[in-house]
Amino acid sequence: MPELPEVETTRRGLEPALEGRVIARVLVRNPALRWPVPPEVALAAGQTVSGCRRRAKYLLIDLGDRNPADNGLMIHLGMSGSLRICDSADAPRKHDHFDLVLDNGFCARFNDPRRFGALLWWRGEAENHQLLRDLGPEPLTDDFTGEVLWRRSRNRKGAVKNFIMDGKIVVGVGNIYASEALYMSGIHPARQARRISAARYEALAGAIRDVLARAIRSGGTTLRDYLNSAGRPGYFARDLLVYEREKQPCFQCATPIRRQVIGQRSSYYCPRCQR
DNA sequence: CTTTACGCCTGACGGC
DNA sequence: TGCCGTCAGGCGTAAA
């Protein structure tokens, strides 16, 4: 399940394959994704890829000669999406939705069994797109600090886990890494966001940065179906401290890890180490 | 403004 | 072996 590290890993695999290449055409086999693939994506044909960026969990393909690019593609991997570089003559597999066919015979092929992913078109500035406009800071930039978390949490009565998974607060923290970061910083996932001190938010922000950076270094987490652009899994699952470890001993104190549903999502935590 | 529930979708899995 | 219910999860959206 792609969270920020998985999307970033995909981006890094895509970049050398796409940048500087011309998109020959966009071949849509099955437009049924989260939103139907819009016809505008055909405008990519004949344009040169000038960059592969990531904002939150969205991949942005910059097209055209302008700098900065003023139009391009936007891809979301959803729950089960993956993009891989392959020969465009390769036979499509089940759930292959579209190809970005390149001028060298290769393509970026998007596969998504659960169809929560998306392929969209943007023009103007990508950051102004409806889906990106109101997003919070990137967790791996200097804009993201414990102070920001603390300030924005003062009126939040909900669980801190939901708070850090809110894309308006900080982007890219999905269910897996939220549990991990809260464990690393000793904070109980169900604690009210407004009842956490500035010092503890500093620790939490550090843990979020740390776990995301380490997961990127491991190529992401493959629990069920995530694959990178080379069709390979990520290896961070072996480093998970609490996620999907219900009833197994805490690595710090050996207390059995608990699972609790918070905001309709499974959360994992150590009842002794996290308060 | 925040908070909550829902729905989209397939595949894996458990129970019978 | 098959059938069916449940769960997983990102995140936009509607409603409270």
PDB file of N, CA, C and O in Angstrom, chain A residues 121-186:
ATOM      1  N   TRP A 121      -5.062  15.224 -15.547  1.00  0.00           N
ATOM      2  CA  TRP A 121      -4.329  16.224 -16.323  1.00  0.00           C
ATOM      3  C   TRP A 121      -4.351  17.531 -15.568  1.00  0.00           C
ATOM      4  O   TRP A 121      -5.377  17.881 -14.977  1.00  0.00           O
ATOM      5  N   TRP A 122      -3.224  18.244 -15.565  1.00  0.00           N
ATOM      6  CA  TRP A 122      -3.215  19.562 -14.939  1.00  0.00           C
ATOM      7  C   TRP A 122      -2.615  20.583 -15.892  1.00  0.00           C
ATOM      8  O   TRP A 122      -1.832  20.246 -16.775  1.00  0.00           O
ATOM      9  N   ARG A 123      -3.034  21.825 -15.718  1.00  0.00           N
ATOM     10  CA  ARG A 123      -2.409  22.914 -16.477  1.00  0.00           C
ATOM     11  C   ARG A 123      -2.250  24.104 -15.548  1.00  0.00           C
ATOM     12  O   ARG A 123      -2.879  24.166 -14.504  1.00  0.00           O
ATOM     13  N   GLY A 124      -1.400  25.018 -15.954  1.00  0.00           N
ATOM     14  CA  GLY A 124      -1.075  26.118 -15.055  1.00  0.00           C
ATOM     15  C   GLY A 124       0.001  25.661 -14.092  1.00  0.00           C
ATOM     16  O   GLY A 124       1.014  25.111 -14.515  1.00  0.00           O
ATOM     17  N   GLU A 125      -0.234  25.871 -12.831  1.00  0.00           N
ATOM     18  CA  GLU A 125       0.707  25.368 -11.831  1.00  0.00           C
ATOM     19  C   GLU A 125       0.102  24.175 -11.135  1.00  0.00           C
ATOM     20  O   GLU A 125      -1.004  24.258 -10.602  1.00  0.00           O
ATOM     21  N   ALA A 126       0.846  23.082 -11.105  1.00  0.00           N
ATOM     22  CA  ALA A 126       0.318  21.857 -10.491  1.00  0.00           C
ATOM     23  C   ALA A 126      -0.104  22.110  -9.050  1.00  0.00           C
ATOM     24  O   ALA A 126      -1.118  21.584  -8.581  1.00  0.00           O
ATOM     25  N   GLU A 127       0.663  22.933  -8.346  1.00  0.00           N
ATOM     26  CA  GLU A 127       0.372  23.189  -6.930  1.00  0.00           C
ATOM     27  C   GLU A 127      -0.996  23.829  -6.727  1.00  0.00           C
ATOM     28  O   GLU A 127      -1.551  23.775  -5.634  1.00  0.00           O
ATOM     29  N   ASN A 128      -1.499  24.474  -7.774  1.00  0.00           N
ATOM     30  CA  ASN A 128      -2.815  25.128  -7.663  1.00  0.00           C
ATOM     31  C   ASN A 128      -3.967  24.188  -7.974  1.00  0.00           C
ATOM     32  O   ASN A 128      -5.131  24.586  -7.903  1.00  0.00           O
ATOM     33  N   HIS A 129      -3.644  22.978  -8.364  1.00  0.00           N
ATOM     34  CA  HIS A 129      -4.714  22.018  -8.653  1.00  0.00           C
ATOM     35  C   HIS A 129      -5.562  21.816  -7.407  1.00  0.00           C
ATOM     36  O   HIS A 129      -5.066  21.797  -6.279  1.00  0.00           O
ATOM     37  N   GLN A 130      -6.843  21.673  -7.669  1.00  0.00           N
ATOM     38  CA  GLN A 130      -7.825  21.470  -6.599  1.00  0.00           C
ATOM     39  C   GLN A 130      -7.372  20.458  -5.542  1.00  0.00           C
ATOM     40  O   GLN A 130      -7.533  20.657  -4.337  1.00  0.00           O
ATOM     41  N   LEU A 131      -6.769  19.363  -6.011  1.00  0.00           N
ATOM     42  CA  LEU A 131      -6.408  18.284  -5.091  1.00  0.00           C
ATOM     43  C   LEU A 131      -5.150  18.595  -4.277  1.00  0.00           C
ATOM     44  O   LEU A 131      -4.864  17.931  -3.284  1.00  0.00           O
ATOM     45  N   LEU A 132      -4.372  19.589  -4.731  1.00  0.00           N
ATOM     46  CA  LEU A 132      -3.097  19.876  -4.065  1.00  0.00           C
ATOM     47  C   LEU A 132      -3.115  21.176  -3.273  1.00  0.00           C
ATOM     48  O   LEU A 132      -2.294  21.376  -2.371  1.00  0.00           O
ATOM     49  N   ARG A 133      -4.058  22.038  -3.617  1.00  0.00           N
ATOM     50  CA  ARG A 133      -4.044  23.414  -3.118  1.00  0.00           C
ATOM     51  C   ARG A 133      -4.021  23.521  -1.595  1.00  0.00           C
ATOM     52  O   ARG A 133      -3.308  24.335  -1.029  1.00  0.00           O
ATOM     53  N   ASP A 134      -4.833  22.698  -0.932  1.00  0.00           N
ATOM     54  CA  ASP A 134      -4.995  22.875   0.514  1.00  0.00           C
ATOM     55  C   ASP A 134      -4.164  21.909   1.343  1.00  0.00           C
ATOM     56  O   ASP A 134      -4.422  21.723   2.534  1.00  0.00           O
ATOM     57  N   LEU A 135      -3.189  21.277   0.719  1.00  0.00           N
ATOM     58  CA  LEU A 135      -2.394  20.293   1.451  1.00  0.00           C
ATOM     59  C   LEU A 135      -1.391  20.955   2.391  1.00  0.00           C
ATOM     60  O   LEU A 135      -0.895  22.044   2.135  1.00  0.00           O
ATOM     61  N   GLY A 136      -1.086  20.270   3.464  1.00  0.00           N
ATOM     62  CA  GLY A 136      -0.108  20.726   4.439  1.00  0.00           C
ATOM     63  C   GLY A 136       1.313  20.529   3.935  1.00  0.00           C
ATOM     64  O   GLY A 136       1.534  20.133   2.791  1.00  0.00           O
ATOM     65  N   PRO A 137       2.301  20.817   4.797  1.00  0.00           N
ATOM     66  CA  PRO A 137       3.704  20.736   4.395  1.00  0.00           C
ATOM     67  C   PRO A 137       4.173  19.309   4.114  1.00  0.00           C
ATOM     68  O   PRO A 137       3.611  18.342   4.620  1.00  0.00           O
ATOM     69  N   GLU A 138       5.219  19.231   3.315  1.00  0.00           N
ATOM     70  CA  GLU A 138       5.907  17.961   3.097  1.00  0.00           C
ATOM     71  C   GLU A 138       6.686  17.609   4.371  1.00  0.00           C
ATOM     72  O   GLU A 138       7.425  18.451   4.893  1.00  0.00           O
ATOM     73  N   PRO A 139       6.574  16.376   4.838  1.00  0.00           N
ATOM     74  CA  PRO A 139       7.225  16.029   6.103  1.00  0.00           C
ATOM     75  C   PRO A 139       8.750  16.016   6.043  1.00  0.00           C
ATOM     76  O   PRO A 139       9.398  16.101   7.066  1.00  0.00           O
ATOM     77  N   LEU A 140       9.310  15.938   4.851  1.00  0.00           N
ATOM     78  CA  LEU A 140      10.770  15.867   4.747  1.00  0.00           C
ATOM     79  C   LEU A 140      11.389  17.199   4.336  1.00  0.00           C
ATOM     80  O   LEU A 140      12.511  17.245   3.841  1.00  0.00           O
ATOM     81  N   THR A 141      10.625  18.291   4.538  1.00  0.00           N
ATOM     82  CA  THR A 141      11.191  19.620   4.297  1.00  0.00           C
ATOM     83  C   THR A 141      11.207  20.400   5.608  1.00  0.00           C
ATOM     84  O   THR A 141      10.604  19.993   6.601  1.00  0.00           O
ATOM     85  N   ASP A 142      11.879  21.551   5.570  1.00  0.00           N
ATOM     86  CA  ASP A 142      12.010  22.365   6.782  1.00  0.00           C
ATOM     87  C   ASP A 142      10.699  23.023   7.188  1.00  0.00           C
ATOM     88  O   ASP A 142      10.587  23.547   8.296  1.00  0.00           O
ATOM     89  N   ASP A 143       9.707  22.996   6.277  1.00  0.00           N
ATOM     90  CA  ASP A 143       8.398  23.570   6.618  1.00  0.00           C
ATOM     91  C   ASP A 143       7.696  22.762   7.696  1.00  0.00           C
ATOM     92  O   ASP A 143       6.760  23.245   8.321  1.00  0.00           O
ATOM     93  N   PHE A 144       8.114  21.544   7.863  1.00  0.00           N
ATOM     94  CA  PHE A 144       7.445  20.657   8.809  1.00  0.00           C
ATOM     95  C   PHE A 144       8.238  20.583  10.106  1.00  0.00           C
ATOM     96  O   PHE A 144       9.370  20.103  10.120  1.00  0.00           O
ATOM     97  N   THR A 145       7.614  21.059  11.170  1.00  0.00           N
ATOM     98  CA  THR A 145       8.287  21.062  12.475  1.00  0.00           C
ATOM     99  C   THR A 145       7.302  20.641  13.561  1.00  0.00           C
ATOM    100  O   THR A 145       6.093  20.631  13.355  1.00  0.00           O
ATOM    101  N   GLY A 146       7.832  20.329  14.719  1.00  0.00           N
ATOM    102  CA  GLY A 146       6.996  20.028  15.865  1.00  0.00           C
ATOM    103  C   GLY A 146       6.172  21.235  16.266  1.00  0.00           C
ATOM    104  O   GLY A 146       5.029  21.102  16.719  1.00  0.00           O
ATOM    105  N   GLU A 147       6.734  22.411  16.052  1.00  0.00           N
ATOM    106  CA  GLU A 147       6.029  23.644  16.398  1.00  0.00           C
ATOM    107  C   GLU A 147       4.758  23.784  15.557  1.00  0.00           C
ATOM    108  O   GLU A 147       3.711  24.177  16.064  1.00  0.00           O
ATOM    109  N   VAL A 148       4.866  23.446  14.257  1.00  0.00           N
ATOM    110  CA  VAL A 148       3.698  23.491  13.374  1.00  0.00           C
ATOM    111  C   VAL A 148       2.624  22.531  13.882  1.00  0.00           C
ATOM    112  O   VAL A 148       1.440  22.889  13.957  1.00  0.00           O
ATOM    113  N   LEU A 149       3.026  21.323  14.227  1.00  0.00           N
ATOM    114  CA  LEU A 149       2.065  20.342  14.736  1.00  0.00           C
ATOM    115  C   LEU A 149       1.401  20.858  16.008  1.00  0.00           C
ATOM    116  O   LEU A 149       0.183  20.777  16.172  1.00  0.00           O
ATOM    117  N   TRP A 150       2.202  21.374  16.902  1.00  0.00           N
ATOM    118  CA  TRP A 150       1.682  21.840  18.185  1.00  0.00           C
ATOM    119  C   TRP A 150       0.681  22.972  17.987  1.00  0.00           C
ATOM    120  O   TRP A 150      -0.424  22.954  18.523  1.00  0.00           O
ATOM    121  N   ARG A 151       1.060  23.941  17.166  1.00  0.00           N
ATOM    122  CA  ARG A 151       0.200  25.119  16.943  1.00  0.00           C
ATOM    123  C   ARG A 151      -1.148  24.705  16.343  1.00  0.00           C
ATOM    124  O   ARG A 151      -2.202  25.147  16.778  1.00  0.00           O
ATOM    125  N   ARG A 152      -1.114  23.817  15.349  1.00  0.00           N
ATOM    126  CA  ARG A 152      -2.348  23.456  14.650  1.00  0.00           C
ATOM    127  C   ARG A 152      -3.200  22.469  15.438  1.00  0.00           C
ATOM    128  O   ARG A 152      -4.316  22.143  15.037  1.00  0.00           O
ATOM    129  N   SER A 153      -2.673  21.956  16.528  1.00  0.00           N
ATOM    130  CA  SER A 153      -3.392  20.938  17.287  1.00  0.00           C
ATOM    131  C   SER A 153      -4.168  21.505  18.471  1.00  0.00           C
ATOM    132  O   SER A 153      -4.909  20.774  19.124  1.00  0.00           O
ATOM    133  N   ARG A 154      -4.015  22.805  18.723  1.00  0.00           N
ATOM    134  CA  ARG A 154      -4.556  23.354  19.970  1.00  0.00           C
ATOM    135  C   ARG A 154      -6.070  23.207  20.113  1.00  0.00           C
ATOM    136  O   ARG A 154      -6.592  23.117  21.204  1.00  0.00           O
ATOM    137  N   ASN A 155      -6.799  23.218  19.000  1.00  0.00           N
ATOM    138  CA  ASN A 155      -8.262  23.087  19.099  1.00  0.00           C
ATOM    139  C   ASN A 155      -8.753  21.722  18.616  1.00  0.00           C
ATOM    140  O   ASN A 155      -9.928  21.560  18.326  1.00  0.00           O
ATOM    141  N   ARG A 156      -7.855  20.757  18.514  1.00  0.00           N
ATOM    142  CA  ARG A 156      -8.252  19.462  17.955  1.00  0.00           C
ATOM    143  C   ARG A 156      -8.546  18.462  19.067  1.00  0.00           C
ATOM    144  O   ARG A 156      -7.655  18.052  19.789  1.00  0.00           O
ATOM    145  N   LYS A 157      -9.816  18.090  19.106  1.00  0.00           N
ATOM    146  CA  LYS A 157     -10.251  17.148  20.135  1.00  0.00           C
ATOM    147  C   LYS A 157     -10.055  15.696  19.714  1.00  0.00           C
ATOM    148  O   LYS A 157     -10.134  14.791  20.534  1.00  0.00           O
ATOM    149  N   GLY A 158      -9.853  15.472  18.432  1.00  0.00           N
ATOM    150  CA  GLY A 158      -9.738  14.099  17.929  1.00  0.00           C
ATOM    151  C   GLY A 158      -8.413  13.455  18.301  1.00  0.00           C
ATOM    152  O   GLY A 158      -7.494  14.107  18.817  1.00  0.00           O
ATOM    153  N   ALA A 159      -8.318  12.167  18.004  1.00  0.00           N
ATOM    154  CA  ALA A 159      -7.112  11.399  18.303  1.00  0.00           C
ATOM    155  C   ALA A 159      -5.917  11.941  17.520  1.00  0.00           C
ATOM    156  O   ALA A 159      -6.044  12.333  16.359  1.00  0.00           O
ATOM    157  N   VAL A 160      -4.764  11.930  18.170  1.00  0.00           N
ATOM    158  CA  VAL A 160      -3.548  12.433  17.527  1.00  0.00           C
ATOM    159  C   VAL A 160      -3.227  11.636  16.268  1.00  0.00           C
ATOM    160  O   VAL A 160      -2.692  12.170  15.297  1.00  0.00           O
ATOM    161  N   LYS A 161      -3.601  10.365  16.255  1.00  0.00           N
ATOM    162  CA  LYS A 161      -3.318   9.568  15.060  1.00  0.00           C
ATOM    163  C   LYS A 161      -4.084  10.112  13.857  1.00  0.00           C
ATOM    164  O   LYS A 161      -3.520  10.243  12.766  1.00  0.00           O
ATOM    165  N   ASN A 162      -5.365  10.424  14.062  1.00  0.00           N
ATOM    166  CA  ASN A 162      -6.122  11.022  12.958  1.00  0.00           C
ATOM    167  C   ASN A 162      -5.537  12.378  12.567  1.00  0.00           C
ATOM    168  O   ASN A 162      -5.512  12.730  11.388  1.00  0.00           O
ATOM    169  N   PHE A 163      -5.088  13.109  13.551  1.00  0.00           N
ATOM    170  CA  PHE A 163      -4.518  14.442  13.316  1.00  0.00           C
ATOM    171  C   PHE A 163      -3.301  14.372  12.386  1.00  0.00           C
ATOM    172  O   PHE A 163      -3.216  15.117  11.407  1.00  0.00           O
ATOM    173  N   ILE A 164      -2.375  13.451  12.657  1.00  0.00           N
ATOM    174  CA  ILE A 164      -1.180  13.402  11.795  1.00  0.00           C
ATOM    175  C   ILE A 164      -1.444  12.725  10.450  1.00  0.00           C
ATOM    176  O   ILE A 164      -0.640  12.820   9.533  1.00  0.00           O
ATOM    177  N   MET A 165      -2.604  12.053  10.338  1.00  0.00           N
ATOM    178  CA  MET A 165      -2.968  11.478   9.039  1.00  0.00           C
ATOM    179  C   MET A 165      -3.796  12.438   8.198  1.00  0.00           C
ATOM    180  O   MET A 165      -4.157  12.122   7.070  1.00  0.00           O
ATOM    181  N   ASP A 166      -4.096  13.621   8.739  1.00  0.00           N
ATOM    182  CA  ASP A 166      -4.870  14.644   8.028  1.00  0.00           C
ATOM    183  C   ASP A 166      -3.929  15.392   7.082  1.00  0.00           C
ATOM    184  O   ASP A 166      -3.008  16.078   7.519  1.00  0.00           O
ATOM    185  N   GLY A 167      -4.172  15.254   5.787  1.00  0.00           N
ATOM    186  CA  GLY A 167      -3.309  15.857   4.784  1.00  0.00           C
ATOM    187  C   GLY A 167      -3.228  17.371   4.845  1.00  0.00           C
ATOM    188  O   GLY A 167      -2.308  17.966   4.286  1.00  0.00           O
ATOM    189  N   LYS A 168      -4.166  18.015   5.516  1.00  0.00           N
ATOM    190  CA  LYS A 168      -4.078  19.475   5.653  1.00  0.00           C
ATOM    191  C   LYS A 168      -3.057  19.849   6.718  1.00  0.00           C
ATOM    192  O   LYS A 168      -2.588  20.986   6.774  1.00  0.00           O
ATOM    193  N   ILE A 169      -2.721  18.907   7.589  1.00  0.00           N
ATOM    194  CA  ILE A 169      -1.750  19.161   8.658  1.00  0.00           C
ATOM    195  C   ILE A 169      -0.349  18.825   8.190  1.00  0.00           C
ATOM    196  O   ILE A 169       0.583  19.605   8.314  1.00  0.00           O
ATOM    197  N   VAL A 170      -0.194  17.618   7.672  1.00  0.00           N
ATOM    198  CA  VAL A 170       1.075  17.180   7.081  1.00  0.00           C
ATOM    199  C   VAL A 170       0.721  16.069   6.094  1.00  0.00           C
ATOM    200  O   VAL A 170      -0.166  15.270   6.369  1.00  0.00           O
ATOM    201  N   VAL A 171       1.396  16.038   4.968  1.00  0.00           N
ATOM    202  CA  VAL A 171       1.036  15.047   3.945  1.00  0.00           C
ATOM    203  C   VAL A 171       1.886  13.783   4.068  1.00  0.00           C
ATOM    204  O   VAL A 171       2.961  13.799   4.675  1.00  0.00           O
ATOM    205  N   GLY A 172       1.367  12.726   3.505  1.00  0.00           N
ATOM    206  CA  GLY A 172       2.185  11.535   3.306  1.00  0.00           C
ATOM    207  C   GLY A 172       2.260  10.570   4.463  1.00  0.00           C
ATOM    208  O   GLY A 172       2.918   9.541   4.363  1.00  0.00           O
ATOM    209  N   VAL A 173       1.612  10.881   5.585  1.00  0.00           N
ATOM    210  CA  VAL A 173       1.647   9.971   6.727  1.00  0.00           C
ATOM    211  C   VAL A 173       0.407   9.085   6.666  1.00  0.00           C
ATOM    212  O   VAL A 173      -0.685   9.508   7.009  1.00  0.00           O
ATOM    213  N   GLY A 174       0.578   7.877   6.214  1.00  0.00           N
ATOM    214  CA  GLY A 174      -0.536   6.942   6.112  1.00  0.00           C
ATOM    215  C   GLY A 174      -0.624   6.072   7.344  1.00  0.00           C
ATOM    216  O   GLY A 174       0.049   6.301   8.355  1.00  0.00           O
ATOM    217  N   ASN A 175      -1.453   5.074   7.261  1.00  0.00           N
ATOM    218  CA  ASN A 175      -1.784   4.266   8.437  1.00  0.00           C
ATOM    219  C   ASN A 175      -0.570   3.549   9.033  1.00  0.00           C
ATOM    220  O   ASN A 175      -0.421   3.477  10.249  1.00  0.00           O
ATOM    221  N   ILE A 176       0.287   3.026   8.195  1.00  0.00           N
ATOM    222  CA  ILE A 176       1.442   2.278   8.697  1.00  0.00           C
ATOM    223  C   ILE A 176       2.390   3.195   9.464  1.00  0.00           C
ATOM    224  O   ILE A 176       2.727   2.948  10.623  1.00  0.00           O
ATOM    225  N   TYR A 177       2.802   4.280   8.807  1.00  0.00           N
ATOM    226  CA  TYR A 177       3.834   5.130   9.397  1.00  0.00           C
ATOM    227  C   TYR A 177       3.297   5.981  10.539  1.00  0.00           C
ATOM    228  O   TYR A 177       4.064   6.413  11.402  1.00  0.00           O
ATOM    229  N   ALA A 178       1.978   6.191  10.585  1.00  0.00           N
ATOM    230  CA  ALA A 178       1.402   6.897  11.734  1.00  0.00           C
ATOM    231  C   ALA A 178       1.588   6.055  12.991  1.00  0.00           C
ATOM    232  O   ALA A 178       2.048   6.542  14.025  1.00  0.00           O
ATOM    233  N   SER A 179       1.249   4.770  12.918  1.00  0.00           N
ATOM    234  CA  SER A 179       1.449   3.890  14.069  1.00  0.00           C
ATOM    235  C   SER A 179       2.921   3.828  14.463  1.00  0.00           C
ATOM    236  O   SER A 179       3.265   3.877  15.649  1.00  0.00           O
ATOM    237  N   GLU A 180       3.779   3.717  13.483  1.00  0.00           N
ATOM    238  CA  GLU A 180       5.207   3.605  13.766  1.00  0.00           C
ATOM    239  C   GLU A 180       5.754   4.856  14.451  1.00  0.00           C
ATOM    240  O   GLU A 180       6.480   4.774  15.437  1.00  0.00           O
ATOM    241  N   ALA A 181       5.407   6.017  13.906  1.00  0.00           N
ATOM    242  CA  ALA A 181       5.946   7.270  14.454  1.00  0.00           C
ATOM    243  C   ALA A 181       5.432   7.523  15.868  1.00  0.00           C
ATOM    244  O   ALA A 181       6.168   8.023  16.726  1.00  0.00           O
ATOM    245  N   LEU A 182       4.172   7.168  16.134  1.00  0.00           N
ATOM    246  CA  LEU A 182       3.632   7.361  17.479  1.00  0.00           C
ATOM    247  C   LEU A 182       4.311   6.423  18.477  1.00  0.00           C
ATOM    248  O   LEU A 182       4.589   6.805  19.611  1.00  0.00           O
ATOM    249  N   TYR A 183       4.600   5.238  18.041  1.00  0.00           N
ATOM    250  CA  TYR A 183       5.339   4.312  18.909  1.00  0.00           C
ATOM    251  C   TYR A 183       6.738   4.856  19.202  1.00  0.00           C
ATOM    252  O   TYR A 183       7.184   4.884  20.350  1.00  0.00           O
ATOM    253  N   MET A 184       7.397   5.305  18.147  1.00  0.00           N
ATOM    254  CA  MET A 184       8.768   5.808  18.311  1.00  0.00           C
ATOM    255  C   MET A 184       8.835   7.007  19.243  1.00  0.00           C
ATOM    256  O   MET A 184       9.852   7.224  19.902  1.00  0.00           O
ATOM    257  N   SER A 185       7.750   7.787  19.283  1.00  0.00           N
ATOM    258  CA  SER A 185       7.780   8.969  20.145  1.00  0.00           C
ATOM    259  C   SER A 185       7.020   8.758  21.452  1.00  0.00           C
ATOM    260  O   SER A 185       6.842   9.701  22.223  1.00  0.00           O
ATOM    261  N   GLY A 186       6.563   7.539  21.711  1.00  0.00           N
ATOM    262  CA  GLY A 186       5.962   7.225  23.010  1.00  0.00           C
ATOM    263  C   GLY A 186       4.597   7.841  23.246  1.00  0.00           C
ATOM    264  O   GLY A 186       4.196   8.049  24.391  1.00  0.00           O
TER     265      GLY A 186
END
